[in-house]
Amino acid sequence: MAKNSAINWTDHTANFWWGCQKVSDGCKNCYAETFSRRFGKRIWGPVETTNRERKKAIWQDILKWDKEAKAERMRRRVFVSSMSDFLEDHPQVSEWREEAMNIIERLECLDVLLLTKRPENVYLLGDWNEFGLPAHVWFGTTIENNKQRQRIIDALNVPAKIHFFSVEPMLEFVDMNFPSQPNPKRDTWVICGGESGAGCRRFDYMWARDLRDQCKRANVAFWMKQAGGHPYARHQMEDFPNDLKIRELPDE
């Protein structure tokens, strides 16, 4: 989970630390917790009783990726915190988060996709929250069902150039409550995906179609990531019905 990520909506993944605590229905079958336990790590659980683990290599690796992208005259996308939550209010990671933000600010050719299930904790970003995120930092949150629609409001209040929403694992029809007037700027992005892995919950293509249609009406970019399933998620474009073979990006 680093350079050349298997996640199809990003180029790389960057985890400055591992560990988190489950906060909502989408966390039930957390792949990150399952993956970390394979290595015998006990880093998932309450802030009061569970440590987080700082990762070593990524602090220099992400700078190397930036140099490579610059040399190639390309922009690359980097998904931050696939194995944690950047906005978890855990005292152990406060200094790590500040250090990571300082590194992220220095990047020239990487678009940083900062995804959280805790957009209400945006105050932890300090000056970024007060004065605006750097233009190359996209702010996103997870919306697995309609219980989490408050996250949409919280995320859109974050001063970011691009907002994105990961509707994964999609557990039901989700009403994104987009404005009735189409967005004049295509600066919002929705990623759709079913749950995969052992014990995965039901996914219905009709839910994805409804989400696609909401995005089309609102002039929001739509990316069909995968359909659910076990033992293998259907994540290739050829796996989808023709009308869901859509992978759009927002306008930068």
XYZ file of C-alpha atoms in Angstrom:
252
model
C 0.000 0.000 0.000
C 2.397 2.660 -1.238
C 3.704 3.474 -4.681
C 1.571 2.266 -7.600
C -1.499 1.561 -5.496
C -4.026 -1.118 -6.413
C -6.791 1.387 -5.569
C -7.961 2.428 -9.006
C -8.811 6.064 -8.231
C -5.323 6.965 -7.044
C -1.741 6.472 -8.174
C -0.143 6.011 -4.761
C -1.176 5.636 -1.122
C 0.617 7.331 1.762
C 0.178 6.308 5.394
C 2.092 8.416 7.859
C 0.777 6.187 10.636
C -1.448 3.124 11.071
C -4.377 2.592 13.385
C -7.829 3.992 14.088
C -11.138 3.408 15.856
C -14.401 2.414 14.178
C -16.969 5.192 14.082
C -19.890 4.154 11.847
C -21.586 1.391 9.853
C -19.037 1.568 7.052
C -16.297 0.509 9.481
C -17.876 -2.847 10.365
C -15.658 -4.941 8.079
C -12.705 -2.558 8.003
C -10.076 -3.894 5.607
C -7.357 -1.804 7.263
C -7.988 -3.384 10.658
C -8.021 -6.877 9.128
C -4.800 -6.174 7.231
C -2.972 -4.810 10.269
C -3.982 -7.790 12.408
C -2.306 -10.121 9.937
C 0.930 -8.548 11.127
C -0.039 -8.967 14.773
C -0.564 -5.255 15.317
C -2.952 -4.083 18.035
C -3.519 -0.542 16.836
C -7.296 -0.510 16.392
C -9.475 0.685 19.210
C -10.276 3.499 21.634
C -7.938 6.439 21.948
C -7.589 5.860 25.691
C -6.284 2.291 25.397
C -4.772 1.857 21.943
C -1.602 3.225 20.393
C -1.044 4.202 16.785
C 2.055 3.196 14.840
C 4.187 5.746 13.013
C 5.441 4.458 9.661
C 9.058 5.083 8.743
C 9.622 5.155 4.994
C 6.710 7.272 3.792
C 8.096 10.558 5.112
C 10.825 10.446 2.474
C 9.032 8.319 -0.113
C 6.323 10.891 -0.777
C 8.976 13.510 -1.520
C 10.637 11.082 -3.949
C 7.317 10.493 -5.730
C 6.905 14.230 -6.072
C 10.345 14.573 -7.683
C 9.574 11.705 -10.045
C 6.290 13.266 -11.093
C 8.034 16.587 -11.651
C 10.702 14.940 -13.807
C 7.965 13.226 -15.843
C 6.031 16.500 -16.089
C 3.002 14.695 -14.729
C 0.598 15.174 -11.848
C -0.047 12.119 -9.703
C -2.757 11.462 -7.113
C -1.857 10.252 -3.625
C -4.511 8.882 -1.258
C -3.511 9.773 2.304
C -4.456 7.560 5.253
C -5.865 4.341 3.835
C -4.739 2.637 7.069
C -5.775 5.356 9.520
C -7.809 8.551 9.741
C -5.880 11.794 9.362
C -8.437 13.624 11.519
C -8.728 11.146 14.376
C -8.315 13.137 17.577
C -5.628 10.918 19.080
C -2.953 12.687 21.186
C -0.212 10.387 19.907
C -0.592 11.573 16.295
C -0.934 15.342 16.769
C 2.770 15.991 16.136
C 2.848 13.454 13.295
C -0.107 15.180 11.644
C 1.586 18.580 11.837
C 4.795 17.117 10.439
C 2.878 15.428 7.619
C 1.105 18.678 6.765
C 4.443 20.466 6.515
C 5.674 17.836 4.055
C 2.431 17.910 2.062
C 2.709 21.681 1.672
C 6.079 21.216 -0.070
C 4.724 18.927 -2.789
C 4.637 20.393 -6.279
C 3.325 17.658 -8.570
C 1.204 15.461 -6.312
C -2.493 15.975 -5.653
C -3.112 14.782 -2.101
C -6.485 13.087 -1.558
C -7.192 13.519 2.141
C -10.085 11.194 3.035
C -11.613 11.112 6.520
C -14.659 9.773 8.321
C -14.331 12.674 10.763
C -14.814 15.910 8.775
C -16.196 17.546 11.928
C -12.610 17.433 13.261
C -11.332 19.809 10.592
C -10.185 22.130 13.392
C -7.253 19.725 13.805
C -5.865 21.094 10.537
C -5.104 24.409 12.206
C -4.080 27.058 9.663
C -5.381 24.931 6.799
C -8.853 25.170 8.279
C -8.566 28.888 8.959
C -6.922 30.037 5.743
C -7.723 27.235 3.294
C -6.157 23.942 2.291
C -3.318 24.082 -0.242
C -4.759 23.939 -3.774
C -3.279 20.479 -4.342
C -4.996 18.989 -1.268
C -8.441 17.575 -2.040
C -10.714 17.063 0.952
C -12.985 14.030 1.106
C -15.221 12.062 3.419
C -16.974 8.690 3.400
C -20.756 8.464 3.004
C -21.818 4.830 3.312
C -25.503 5.459 4.050
C -27.959 8.257 4.726
C -27.105 8.320 8.426
C -23.831 9.981 7.467
C -25.230 12.842 5.375
C -24.090 15.361 7.992
C -20.579 14.544 6.825
C -21.451 16.048 3.436
C -22.274 19.380 5.065
C -19.208 19.249 7.298
C -16.929 18.404 4.371
C -18.274 21.107 2.086
C -17.608 23.660 4.814
C -13.913 22.794 4.658
C -12.063 25.415 2.557
C -10.721 23.135 -0.175
C -10.423 23.624 -3.935
C -11.843 20.148 -4.619
C -14.199 18.093 -2.426
C -14.777 14.396 -2.902
C -17.042 11.752 -1.417
C -16.296 8.048 -1.159
C -19.646 6.250 -1.217
C -18.001 2.976 -0.244
C -19.033 0.618 1.101
C -22.361 1.686 -0.389
C -24.984 0.102 1.873
C -28.225 1.577 0.487
C -29.619 4.251 -1.810
C -27.755 7.398 -0.768
C -29.227 10.856 -1.253
C -26.312 13.257 -1.648
C -28.687 16.231 -1.349
C -26.903 18.165 -4.076
C -28.249 21.671 -4.797
C -31.078 21.837 -7.348
C -28.948 24.028 -9.592
C -26.024 22.246 -11.296
C -22.615 23.034 -9.916
C -21.065 25.610 -12.292
C -17.614 24.241 -11.492
C -16.927 20.545 -11.823
C -14.959 20.611 -8.576
C -16.792 17.837 -6.726
C -16.115 14.123 -7.141
C -18.079 11.044 -6.059
C -16.517 7.571 -5.890
C -18.922 4.617 -5.763
C -18.111 1.124 -4.534
C -19.624 -1.933 -2.947
C -18.131 -3.773 0.007
C -15.689 -6.591 -0.633
C -14.014 -9.222 1.492
C -15.319 -11.871 3.869
C -18.723 -11.013 5.301
C -19.307 -8.249 2.767
C -22.759 -6.747 2.744
C -25.158 -6.574 -0.186
C -24.550 -4.144 -3.057
C -27.133 -3.263 -5.702
C -26.291 -1.757 -9.092
C -29.512 0.265 -8.874
C -28.019 2.166 -5.963
C -25.007 3.022 -8.126
C -27.227 4.072 -11.029
C -29.199 6.404 -8.788
C -25.970 7.932 -7.494
C -24.665 8.304 -11.047
C -27.835 10.143 -12.044
C -27.602 12.472 -9.056
C -24.059 13.335 -10.085
C -25.038 13.942 -13.692
C -27.822 16.343 -12.719
C -25.507 18.229 -10.367
C -22.502 18.360 -12.751
C -20.451 16.257 -10.350
C -17.759 13.840 -11.557
C -18.634 10.159 -10.976
C -16.185 7.264 -10.612
C -17.413 3.671 -10.460
C -14.708 1.972 -8.443
C -15.991 -1.547 -7.857
C -18.996 -3.716 -7.155
C -19.072 -5.718 -3.975
C -18.351 -9.381 -3.602
C -16.330 -12.135 -1.976
C -13.803 -13.615 -2.469
C -13.104 -11.138 -5.267
C -14.619 -7.698 -5.716
C -15.562 -6.783 -9.264
C -13.283 -3.823 -9.797
C -12.422 -3.877 -13.504
C -14.386 -1.774 -15.975
C -15.359 -4.886 -17.934
C -17.020 -6.236 -14.791
C -19.679 -3.497 -14.795
C -22.881 -3.096 -16.797
C -22.212 -0.851 -19.805
C -24.094 2.090 -18.329
C -21.839 2.075 -15.243
C -18.522 1.967 -17.062
C -17.797 5.497 -15.916
C -14.614 6.871 -14.404
C -14.598 10.649 -14.395
C -12.332 13.085 -12.569
C -13.133 16.579 -11.288
C -11.790 19.618 -13.068
C -8.717 21.036 -11.366
